[in-house]
């Protein structure tokens, strides 16, 4: 065998070896791309995504789709390159989503907690927008919660350390002045009973050991005999808050908010109805258009990014608050032009 033939054979064997390795060995990356989308006005597996009890509800039309980012983990180098070349996905270091020293289960649990919090804030924002009377209650208890055995889901929190709790923000403000390990007195009411005082010793917050952590997700709930419900499994993170709030507002007010349009969107929300930025806007817009959305609600802080990469034909609407989002949809229904991300 000549030198040239030997060189070519060696190169071919190396290439074949790299191909085999690249098609078997997982790459240290994840692929981010368009994820599932759900109509918050509709049902999933026969269960309404949002519902209300003890309050008048009204028929809706059209769609109010929340959008997600899909994460593909455990991929080989060959598949990673294929997803990257598709133009619909982006590669990111796996450590950016799953930091060293933290298990996949721990990250998933944190994402679920963020999702649960987004539900509580979405309900609060909708109730505040509608001007309905509210209470602050225990929405969920985290795993290994320092409040376990003292507080229960549904307990109304009336007072923390002597400070009246009139809103979720008031509760957070009261906790800001408390240190981990210091017993904290709370006045609660359970099952409509008389107010009573209990004591919880806060733990260090998982993300900031200097902050007090009660291990609860506070919820703003309607008056006694009324109940809001948001149910959607296998979704994590806080970015569906805006769309959940809009769905509640739509179902609790006469007349379809969308005017029958297919609207999608994204954005975090707080109890005061302020819409916050999210990640992965490009992937969410791609999926929204793919399923038929005509209009996409964009958090104001994401507008520049969205406008630079918007799919052709998808109308981008800029929103900074729940009030603005409701107003934008009403403007569309009246034939007007709401604020856009392009000026």
mmCIF file of C-alpha atoms in Angstrom:
data_model
loop_
_atom_site.group_PDB
_atom_site.id
_atom_site.type_symbol
_atom_site.label_atom_id
_atom_site.label_comp_id
_atom_site.label_asym_id
_atom_site.label_seq_id
_atom_site.Cartn_x
_atom_site.Cartn_y
_atom_site.Cartn_z
ATOM 1 C CA UNK A 1 0.000 0.000 0.000
ATOM 2 C CA UNK A 2 1.417 3.407 -0.991
ATOM 3 C CA UNK A 3 1.904 6.300 1.404
ATOM 4 C CA UNK A 4 -0.998 8.248 -0.139
ATOM 5 C CA UNK A 5 -3.397 5.292 0.187
ATOM 6 C CA UNK A 6 -2.328 4.742 3.782
ATOM 7 C CA UNK A 7 -2.953 8.415 4.601
ATOM 8 C CA UNK A 8 -6.434 8.334 3.075
ATOM 9 C CA UNK A 9 -7.284 5.130 4.927
ATOM 10 C CA UNK A 10 -6.125 6.618 8.226
ATOM 11 C CA UNK A 11 -8.184 9.759 7.633
ATOM 12 C CA UNK A 12 -11.242 7.675 6.761
ATOM 13 C CA UNK A 13 -10.887 5.575 9.896
ATOM 14 C CA UNK A 14 -10.528 8.709 12.033
ATOM 15 C CA UNK A 15 -13.622 10.228 10.396
ATOM 16 C CA UNK A 16 -15.619 7.048 10.936
ATOM 17 C CA UNK A 17 -14.482 6.940 14.546
ATOM 18 C CA UNK A 18 -15.506 10.554 15.137
ATOM 19 C CA UNK A 19 -18.866 9.895 13.486
ATOM 20 C CA UNK A 20 -19.515 6.905 15.730
ATOM 21 C CA UNK A 21 -18.500 8.853 18.840
ATOM 22 C CA UNK A 22 -20.549 11.865 17.773
ATOM 23 C CA UNK A 23 -23.633 9.739 17.255
ATOM 24 C CA UNK A 24 -23.386 7.955 20.602
ATOM 25 C CA UNK A 25 -21.694 10.163 23.203
ATOM 26 C CA UNK A 26 -23.917 12.907 24.714
ATOM 27 C CA UNK A 27 -22.740 16.450 24.045
ATOM 28 C CA UNK A 28 -22.313 18.899 26.975
ATOM 29 C CA UNK A 29 -25.072 21.092 25.543
ATOM 30 C CA UNK A 30 -28.849 21.384 25.453
ATOM 31 C CA UNK A 31 -30.896 22.508 22.470
ATOM 32 C CA UNK A 32 -33.412 25.301 23.027
ATOM 33 C CA UNK A 33 -36.289 25.621 20.590
ATOM 34 C CA UNK A 34 -40.048 26.068 20.184
ATOM 35 C CA UNK A 35 -41.932 24.285 22.968
ATOM 36 C CA UNK A 36 -45.564 23.279 23.498
ATOM 37 C CA UNK A 37 -48.295 25.913 23.483
ATOM 38 C CA UNK A 38 -51.629 25.757 25.308
ATOM 39 C CA UNK A 39 -54.855 27.720 24.910
ATOM 40 C CA UNK A 40 -55.588 29.183 28.341
ATOM 41 C CA UNK A 41 -59.239 29.550 27.319
ATOM 42 C CA UNK A 42 -59.492 25.854 26.495
ATOM 43 C CA UNK A 43 -59.209 22.435 28.113
ATOM 44 C CA UNK A 44 -56.278 20.057 28.537
ATOM 45 C CA UNK A 45 -57.229 16.401 28.953
ATOM 46 C CA UNK A 46 -60.817 17.445 29.618
ATOM 47 C CA UNK A 47 -59.978 19.928 32.388
ATOM 48 C CA UNK A 48 -60.331 23.693 31.851
ATOM 49 C CA UNK A 49 -56.988 25.463 32.110
ATOM 50 C CA UNK A 50 -58.633 28.305 34.044
ATOM 51 C CA UNK A 51 -61.948 28.233 35.875
ATOM 52 C CA UNK A 52 -63.884 30.046 38.596
ATOM 53 C CA UNK A 53 -66.380 28.959 41.239
ATOM 54 C CA UNK A 54 -68.833 31.212 43.043
ATOM 55 C CA UNK A 55 -68.367 34.001 40.487
ATOM 56 C CA UNK A 56 -70.337 34.728 37.302
ATOM 57 C CA UNK A 57 -68.505 33.529 34.188
ATOM 58 C CA UNK A 58 -69.105 34.297 30.520
ATOM 59 C CA UNK A 59 -68.530 32.562 27.161
ATOM 60 C CA UNK A 60 -65.220 33.183 25.399
ATOM 61 C CA UNK A 61 -64.097 33.000 21.786
ATOM 62 C CA UNK A 62 -60.795 32.667 19.977
ATOM 63 C CA UNK A 63 -57.517 31.725 21.634
ATOM 64 C CA UNK A 64 -55.229 33.089 24.333
ATOM 65 C CA UNK A 65 -52.264 30.770 23.978
ATOM 66 C CA UNK A 66 -49.391 30.671 26.430
ATOM 67 C CA UNK A 67 -46.075 29.651 24.876
ATOM 68 C CA UNK A 68 -43.021 27.796 26.116
ATOM 69 C CA UNK A 69 -39.395 27.074 25.272
ATOM 70 C CA UNK A 70 -38.562 23.438 24.551
ATOM 71 C CA UNK A 71 -35.377 22.026 26.083
ATOM 72 C CA UNK A 72 -33.809 18.946 24.479
ATOM 73 C CA UNK A 73 -31.304 17.338 26.828
ATOM 74 C CA UNK A 74 -29.054 14.278 26.534
ATOM 75 C CA UNK A 75 -28.394 14.831 22.837
ATOM 76 C CA UNK A 76 -25.431 13.549 20.872
ATOM 77 C CA UNK A 77 -23.035 15.825 19.040
ATOM 78 C CA UNK A 78 -24.482 14.793 15.677
ATOM 79 C CA UNK A 79 -28.049 15.575 16.763
ATOM 80 C CA UNK A 80 -26.971 18.824 18.391
ATOM 81 C CA UNK A 81 -25.399 19.974 15.131
ATOM 82 C CA UNK A 82 -28.534 18.948 13.242
ATOM 83 C CA UNK A 83 -30.801 20.958 15.535
ATOM 84 C CA UNK A 84 -28.488 23.961 15.315
ATOM 85 C CA UNK A 85 -28.443 23.745 11.513
ATOM 86 C CA UNK A 86 -32.262 23.678 11.409
ATOM 87 C CA UNK A 87 -32.342 27.396 12.247
ATOM 88 C CA UNK A 88 -35.141 26.919 14.790
ATOM 89 C CA UNK A 89 -32.934 25.881 17.703
ATOM 90 C CA UNK A 90 -30.025 27.305 19.655
ATOM 91 C CA UNK A 91 -27.384 25.388 21.585
ATOM 92 C CA UNK A 92 -26.473 26.361 25.139
ATOM 93 C CA UNK A 93 -24.060 24.847 27.664
ATOM 94 C CA UNK A 94 -25.889 22.267 29.732
ATOM 95 C CA UNK A 95 -24.467 23.899 32.851
ATOM 96 C CA UNK A 96 -26.439 27.080 32.080
ATOM 97 C CA UNK A 97 -29.683 25.201 32.807
ATOM 98 C CA UNK A 98 -28.399 22.485 35.121
ATOM 99 C CA UNK A 99 -25.580 24.017 37.210
ATOM 100 C CA UNK A 100 -22.900 21.679 38.593
ATOM 101 C CA UNK A 101 -23.857 20.291 41.979
ATOM 102 C CA UNK A 102 -27.586 20.514 41.289
ATOM 103 C CA UNK A 103 -29.582 17.543 40.097
ATOM 104 C CA UNK A 104 -32.109 17.591 37.290
ATOM 105 C CA UNK A 105 -34.826 16.900 39.870
ATOM 106 C CA UNK A 106 -33.772 19.949 41.902
ATOM 107 C CA UNK A 107 -33.889 22.211 38.847
ATOM 108 C CA UNK A 108 -37.270 20.776 37.851
ATOM 109 C CA UNK A 109 -38.616 21.387 41.365
ATOM 110 C CA UNK A 110 -37.429 25.008 41.253
ATOM 111 C CA UNK A 111 -39.098 25.516 37.870
ATOM 112 C CA UNK A 112 -42.308 24.041 39.258
ATOM 113 C CA UNK A 113 -42.174 26.398 42.230
ATOM 114 C CA UNK A 114 -41.777 29.348 39.849
ATOM 115 C CA UNK A 115 -44.776 28.082 37.890
ATOM 116 C CA UNK A 116 -46.877 27.754 41.048
ATOM 117 C CA UNK A 117 -45.903 31.295 42.039
ATOM 118 C CA UNK A 118 -46.853 32.573 38.586
ATOM 119 C CA UNK A 119 -50.325 31.081 39.032
ATOM 120 C CA UNK A 120 -50.745 32.848 42.372
ATOM 121 C CA UNK A 121 -49.614 36.167 40.883
ATOM 122 C CA UNK A 122 -51.809 35.697 37.801
ATOM 123 C CA UNK A 123 -54.882 35.203 39.970
ATOM 124 C CA UNK A 124 -53.973 38.206 42.119
ATOM 125 C CA UNK A 125 -53.432 40.430 39.091
ATOM 126 C CA UNK A 126 -56.772 39.407 37.566
ATOM 127 C CA UNK A 127 -58.665 39.968 40.814
ATOM 128 C CA UNK A 128 -57.047 43.367 41.313
ATOM 129 C CA UNK A 129 -57.772 44.358 37.710
ATOM 130 C CA UNK A 130 -61.432 43.419 38.175
ATOM 131 C CA UNK A 131 -61.669 45.180 41.539
ATOM 132 C CA UNK A 132 -62.866 42.081 43.378
ATOM 133 C CA UNK A 133 -62.350 41.724 47.158
ATOM 134 C CA UNK A 134 -59.370 39.533 48.010
ATOM 135 C CA UNK A 135 -57.565 37.697 50.808
ATOM 136 C CA UNK A 136 -53.953 36.495 51.104
ATOM 137 C CA UNK A 137 -53.809 32.747 51.669
ATOM 138 C CA UNK A 138 -51.330 29.881 51.643
ATOM 139 C CA UNK A 139 -51.345 28.638 48.055
ATOM 140 C CA UNK A 140 -48.823 25.804 48.406
ATOM 141 C CA UNK A 141 -46.275 24.476 50.881
ATOM 142 C CA UNK A 142 -42.823 23.658 49.517
ATOM 143 C CA UNK A 143 -41.039 20.385 50.235
ATOM 144 C CA UNK A 144 -39.490 20.455 53.729
ATOM 145 C CA UNK A 145 -41.293 23.730 54.422
ATOM 146 C CA UNK A 146 -40.527 25.282 57.830
ATOM 147 C CA UNK A 147 -44.255 26.086 57.986
ATOM 148 C CA UNK A 148 -45.294 22.428 57.668
ATOM 149 C CA UNK A 149 -47.435 21.349 60.604
ATOM 150 C CA UNK A 150 -48.250 24.969 61.441
ATOM 151 C CA UNK A 151 -49.764 26.382 58.262
ATOM 152 C CA UNK A 152 -52.043 24.581 55.825
ATOM 153 C CA UNK A 153 -52.957 25.268 52.222
ATOM 154 C CA UNK A 154 -55.915 27.648 52.242
ATOM 155 C CA UNK A 155 -55.064 29.368 55.533
ATOM 156 C CA UNK A 156 -55.765 33.093 55.374
ATOM 157 C CA UNK A 157 -52.772 35.164 56.537
ATOM 158 C CA UNK A 158 -54.024 38.289 58.264
ATOM 159 C CA UNK A 159 -50.947 39.569 60.078
ATOM 160 C CA UNK A 160 -47.183 38.904 60.102
ATOM 161 C CA UNK A 161 -45.076 40.154 62.991
ATOM 162 C CA UNK A 162 -47.689 42.781 63.818
ATOM 163 C CA UNK A 163 -47.948 44.077 60.242
ATOM 164 C CA UNK A 164 -51.368 43.696 58.557
ATOM 165 C CA UNK A 165 -51.264 41.559 55.409
ATOM 166 C CA UNK A 166 -53.494 43.238 52.849
ATOM 167 C CA UNK A 167 -51.670 41.929 49.769
ATOM 168 C CA UNK A 168 -48.974 39.480 48.734
ATOM 169 C CA UNK A 169 -46.557 42.410 48.504
ATOM 170 C CA UNK A 170 -47.378 43.402 52.085
ATOM 171 C CA UNK A 171 -46.522 39.847 53.157
ATOM 172 C CA UNK A 172 -43.203 39.965 51.283
ATOM 173 C CA UNK A 173 -42.403 43.368 52.787
ATOM 174 C CA UNK A 174 -43.068 42.022 56.277
ATOM 175 C CA UNK A 175 -40.783 39.049 55.650
ATOM 176 C CA UNK A 176 -38.021 41.357 54.400
ATOM 177 C CA UNK A 177 -37.521 42.579 57.959
ATOM 178 C CA UNK A 178 -37.233 39.051 59.372
ATOM 179 C CA UNK A 179 -34.065 36.970 59.686
ATOM 180 C CA UNK A 180 -33.836 33.182 59.293
ATOM 181 C CA UNK A 181 -34.014 31.350 62.604
ATOM 182 C CA UNK A 182 -36.005 34.061 64.375
ATOM 183 C CA UNK A 183 -39.496 32.898 65.487
ATOM 184 C CA UNK A 184 -42.195 34.823 63.664
ATOM 185 C CA UNK A 185 -45.768 35.344 64.880
ATOM 186 C CA UNK A 186 -48.546 35.141 62.289
ATOM 187 C CA UNK A 187 -52.258 35.697 62.691
ATOM 188 C CA UNK A 188 -54.229 33.290 60.521
ATOM 189 C CA UNK A 189 -57.792 32.177 59.947
ATOM 190 C CA UNK A 190 -58.540 28.593 58.918
ATOM 191 C CA UNK A 191 -61.703 27.348 57.244
ATOM 192 C CA UNK A 192 -63.505 30.595 58.051
ATOM 193 C CA UNK A 193 -62.806 30.257 61.763
ATOM 194 C CA UNK A 194 -61.783 32.934 64.233
ATOM 195 C CA UNK A 195 -58.328 34.506 63.831
ATOM 196 C CA UNK A 196 -55.582 32.882 65.909
ATOM 197 C CA UNK A 197 -51.861 33.375 66.378
ATOM 198 C CA UNK A 198 -49.282 30.785 65.331
ATOM 199 C CA UNK A 199 -45.488 30.836 65.287
ATOM 200 C CA UNK A 200 -43.188 29.781 62.448
ATOM 201 C CA UNK A 201 -39.386 29.812 62.503
ATOM 202 C CA UNK A 202 -38.279 30.800 58.982
ATOM 203 C CA UNK A 203 -35.447 28.895 57.309
ATOM 204 C CA UNK A 204 -32.744 30.458 55.109
ATOM 205 C CA UNK A 205 -34.054 31.078 51.597
ATOM 206 C CA UNK A 206 -32.662 28.525 49.087
ATOM 207 C CA UNK A 207 -31.425 31.284 46.762
ATOM 208 C CA UNK A 208 -30.274 33.733 49.469
ATOM 209 C CA UNK A 209 -29.344 32.414 52.936
ATOM 210 C CA UNK A 210 -29.720 35.904 54.425
ATOM 211 C CA UNK A 211 -33.434 36.032 53.582
ATOM 212 C CA UNK A 212 -36.208 34.476 55.654
ATOM 213 C CA UNK A 213 -38.096 31.627 53.993
ATOM 214 C CA UNK A 214 -41.532 30.465 55.144
ATOM 215 C CA UNK A 215 -41.693 27.703 52.540
ATOM 216 C CA UNK A 216 -45.058 28.789 51.183
ATOM 217 C CA UNK A 217 -46.371 30.209 47.954
ATOM 218 C CA UNK A 218 -48.733 33.026 48.965
ATOM 219 C CA UNK A 219 -51.899 33.394 46.941
ATOM 220 C CA UNK A 220 -54.357 36.224 46.481
ATOM 221 C CA UNK A 221 -57.757 34.585 46.559
ATOM 222 C CA UNK A 222 -61.342 35.810 46.259
ATOM 223 C CA UNK A 223 -63.722 36.200 49.168
ATOM 224 C CA UNK A 224 -65.148 33.170 50.990
ATOM 225 C CA UNK A 225 -67.253 30.958 48.745
ATOM 226 C CA UNK A 226 -65.355 31.996 45.624
ATOM 227 C CA UNK A 227 -62.449 30.175 44.019
ATOM 228 C CA UNK A 228 -60.170 30.554 41.009
ATOM 229 C CA UNK A 229 -58.327 27.587 39.544
ATOM 230 C CA UNK A 230 -55.464 27.337 37.048
ATOM 231 C CA UNK A 231 -54.498 23.791 36.099
ATOM 232 C CA UNK A 232 -51.765 22.834 33.648
ATOM 233 C CA UNK A 233 -49.283 19.994 34.108
ATOM 234 C CA UNK A 234 -45.750 19.437 32.798
ATOM 235 C CA UNK A 235 -44.967 23.149 32.518
ATOM 236 C CA UNK A 236 -42.398 25.046 34.568
ATOM 237 C CA UNK A 237 -41.180 28.596 34.998
ATOM 238 C CA UNK A 238 -43.007 31.905 35.474
ATOM 239 C CA UNK A 239 -43.569 33.133 31.917
ATOM 240 C CA UNK A 240 -47.240 32.130 31.500
ATOM 241 C CA UNK A 241 -48.479 34.588 34.127
ATOM 242 C CA UNK A 242 -49.764 37.232 31.715
ATOM 243 C CA UNK A 243 -51.756 34.775 29.612
ATOM 244 C CA UNK A 244 -53.309 33.138 32.678
ATOM 245 C CA UNK A 245 -54.420 36.549 33.957
ATOM 246 C CA UNK A 246 -55.938 37.458 30.602
ATOM 247 C CA UNK A 247 -57.862 34.181 30.483
ATOM 248 C CA UNK A 248 -59.329 34.850 33.930
ATOM 249 C CA UNK A 249 -60.282 38.404 32.976
ATOM 250 C CA UNK A 250 -61.896 37.106 29.781
ATOM 251 C CA UNK A 251 -63.948 34.457 31.575
ATOM 252 C CA UNK A 252 -65.041 36.837 34.349
ATOM 253 C CA UNK A 253 -66.199 39.709 32.116
ATOM 254 C CA UNK A 254 -68.968 39.849 29.491
ATOM 255 C CA UNK A 255 -67.946 39.711 25.845
ATOM 256 C CA UNK A 256 -65.023 37.812 24.304
ATOM 257 C CA UNK A 257 -61.778 39.683 24.968
ATOM 258 C CA UNK A 258 -60.084 38.383 21.817
ATOM 259 C CA UNK A 259 -62.962 39.197 19.492
ATOM 260 C CA UNK A 260 -62.522 35.658 18.168
ATOM 261 C CA UNK A 261 -58.882 36.186 17.210
ATOM 262 C CA UNK A 262 -56.042 33.720 17.722
ATOM 263 C CA UNK A 263 -53.822 35.560 20.191
ATOM 264 C CA UNK A 264 -50.675 34.133 21.768
ATOM 265 C CA UNK A 265 -48.177 35.702 24.105
ATOM 266 C CA UNK A 266 -45.824 35.476 27.023
ATOM 267 C CA UNK A 267 -44.698 37.424 30.080
ATOM 268 C CA UNK A 268 -44.316 37.124 33.815
ATOM 269 C CA UNK A 269 -46.734 39.040 35.997
ATOM 270 C CA UNK A 270 -46.845 40.252 39.586
ATOM 271 C CA UNK A 271 -49.808 40.867 41.853
ATOM 272 C CA UNK A 272 -49.953 44.514 40.757
ATOM 273 C CA UNK A 273 -50.297 43.440 37.109
ATOM 274 C CA UNK A 274 -46.841 44.495 35.924
ATOM 275 C CA UNK A 275 -45.598 42.366 33.023
ATOM 276 C CA UNK A 276 -41.962 41.255 33.202
ATOM 277 C CA UNK A 277 -39.423 39.974 30.655
ATOM 278 C CA UNK A 278 -38.901 36.362 29.698
ATOM 279 C CA UNK A 279 -36.317 34.313 27.811
ATOM 280 C CA UNK A 280 -36.626 32.497 24.495
ATOM 281 C CA UNK A 281 -38.991 34.981 22.827
ATOM 282 C CA UNK A 282 -37.856 33.904 19.348
ATOM 283 C CA UNK A 283 -38.802 30.276 19.929
ATOM 284 C CA UNK A 284 -42.169 31.251 21.370
ATOM 285 C CA UNK A 285 -43.010 33.428 18.358
ATOM 286 C CA UNK A 286 -42.055 30.623 15.962
ATOM 287 C CA UNK A 287 -44.383 28.176 17.719
ATOM 288 C CA UNK A 288 -47.198 30.717 17.978
ATOM 289 C CA UNK A 289 -47.210 31.347 14.252
ATOM 290 C CA UNK A 290 -46.862 27.632 13.566
ATOM 291 C CA UNK A 291 -50.150 26.895 15.371
ATOM 292 C CA UNK A 292 -52.043 29.761 13.745
ATOM 293 C CA UNK A 293 -51.619 32.830 15.962
ATOM 294 C CA UNK A 294 -52.179 36.186 14.273
ATOM 295 C CA UNK A 295 -51.178 38.402 17.200
ATOM 296 C CA UNK A 296 -48.443 37.971 19.800
ATOM 297 C CA UNK A 297 -48.319 39.866 23.114
ATOM 298 C CA UNK A 298 -44.730 40.842 23.954
ATOM 299 C CA UNK A 299 -43.422 42.149 27.303
ATOM 300 C CA UNK A 300 -42.165 45.696 26.785
ATOM 301 C CA UNK A 301 -38.671 44.685 27.911
ATOM 302 C CA UNK A 302 -38.510 42.041 25.156
ATOM 303 C CA UNK A 303 -39.790 44.259 22.351
ATOM 304 C CA UNK A 304 -36.452 45.127 20.731
ATOM 305 C CA UNK A 305 -35.396 41.474 20.643
ATOM 306 C CA UNK A 306 -38.787 40.349 19.332
ATOM 307 C CA UNK A 307 -38.961 43.005 16.608
ATOM 308 C CA UNK A 308 -35.519 42.046 15.294
ATOM 309 C CA UNK A 309 -36.478 38.400 14.841
ATOM 310 C CA UNK A 310 -40.253 38.289 14.343
ATOM 311 C CA UNK A 311 -41.723 35.775 11.884
ATOM 312 C CA UNK A 312 -43.273 37.430 8.831
ATOM 313 C CA UNK A 313 -46.964 38.190 9.267
ATOM 314 C CA UNK A 314 -47.080 37.906 13.069
ATOM 315 C CA UNK A 315 -48.404 41.104 14.678
ATOM 316 C CA UNK A 316 -46.401 42.055 17.767
ATOM 317 C CA UNK A 317 -48.205 43.995 20.511
ATOM 318 C CA UNK A 318 -46.193 45.704 23.245
ATOM 319 C CA UNK A 319 -47.556 45.326 26.800
ATOM 320 C CA UNK A 320 -46.147 46.526 30.113
ATOM 321 C CA UNK A 321 -49.100 45.786 32.395
ATOM 322 C CA UNK A 322 -52.215 43.639 32.505
ATOM 323 C CA UNK A 323 -54.299 46.789 32.027
ATOM 324 C CA UNK A 324 -52.342 47.553 28.840
ATOM 325 C CA UNK A 325 -52.806 44.000 27.568
ATOM 326 C CA UNK A 326 -56.572 44.126 28.133
ATOM 327 C CA UNK A 327 -56.703 47.557 26.498
ATOM 328 C CA UNK A 328 -54.686 46.338 23.511
ATOM 329 C CA UNK A 329 -57.073 43.452 22.890
ATOM 330 C CA UNK A 330 -60.066 45.772 23.196
ATOM 331 C CA UNK A 331 -58.415 48.134 20.698
ATOM 332 C CA UNK A 332 -57.895 45.261 18.257
ATOM 333 C CA UNK A 333 -61.517 44.172 18.648
ATOM 334 C CA UNK A 334 -62.648 47.732 17.859
ATOM 335 C CA UNK A 335 -60.564 47.767 14.683
ATOM 336 C CA UNK A 336 -57.802 49.975 16.082
ATOM 337 C CA UNK A 337 -54.042 49.569 16.219
ATOM 338 C CA UNK A 338 -52.501 48.898 19.639
ATOM 339 C CA UNK A 339 -48.933 49.767 20.635
ATOM 340 C CA UNK A 340 -46.467 47.654 18.695
ATOM 341 C CA UNK A 341 -42.836 46.635 19.140
ATOM 342 C CA UNK A 342 -41.832 48.544 16.024
ATOM 343 C CA UNK A 343 -42.992 52.012 17.049
#
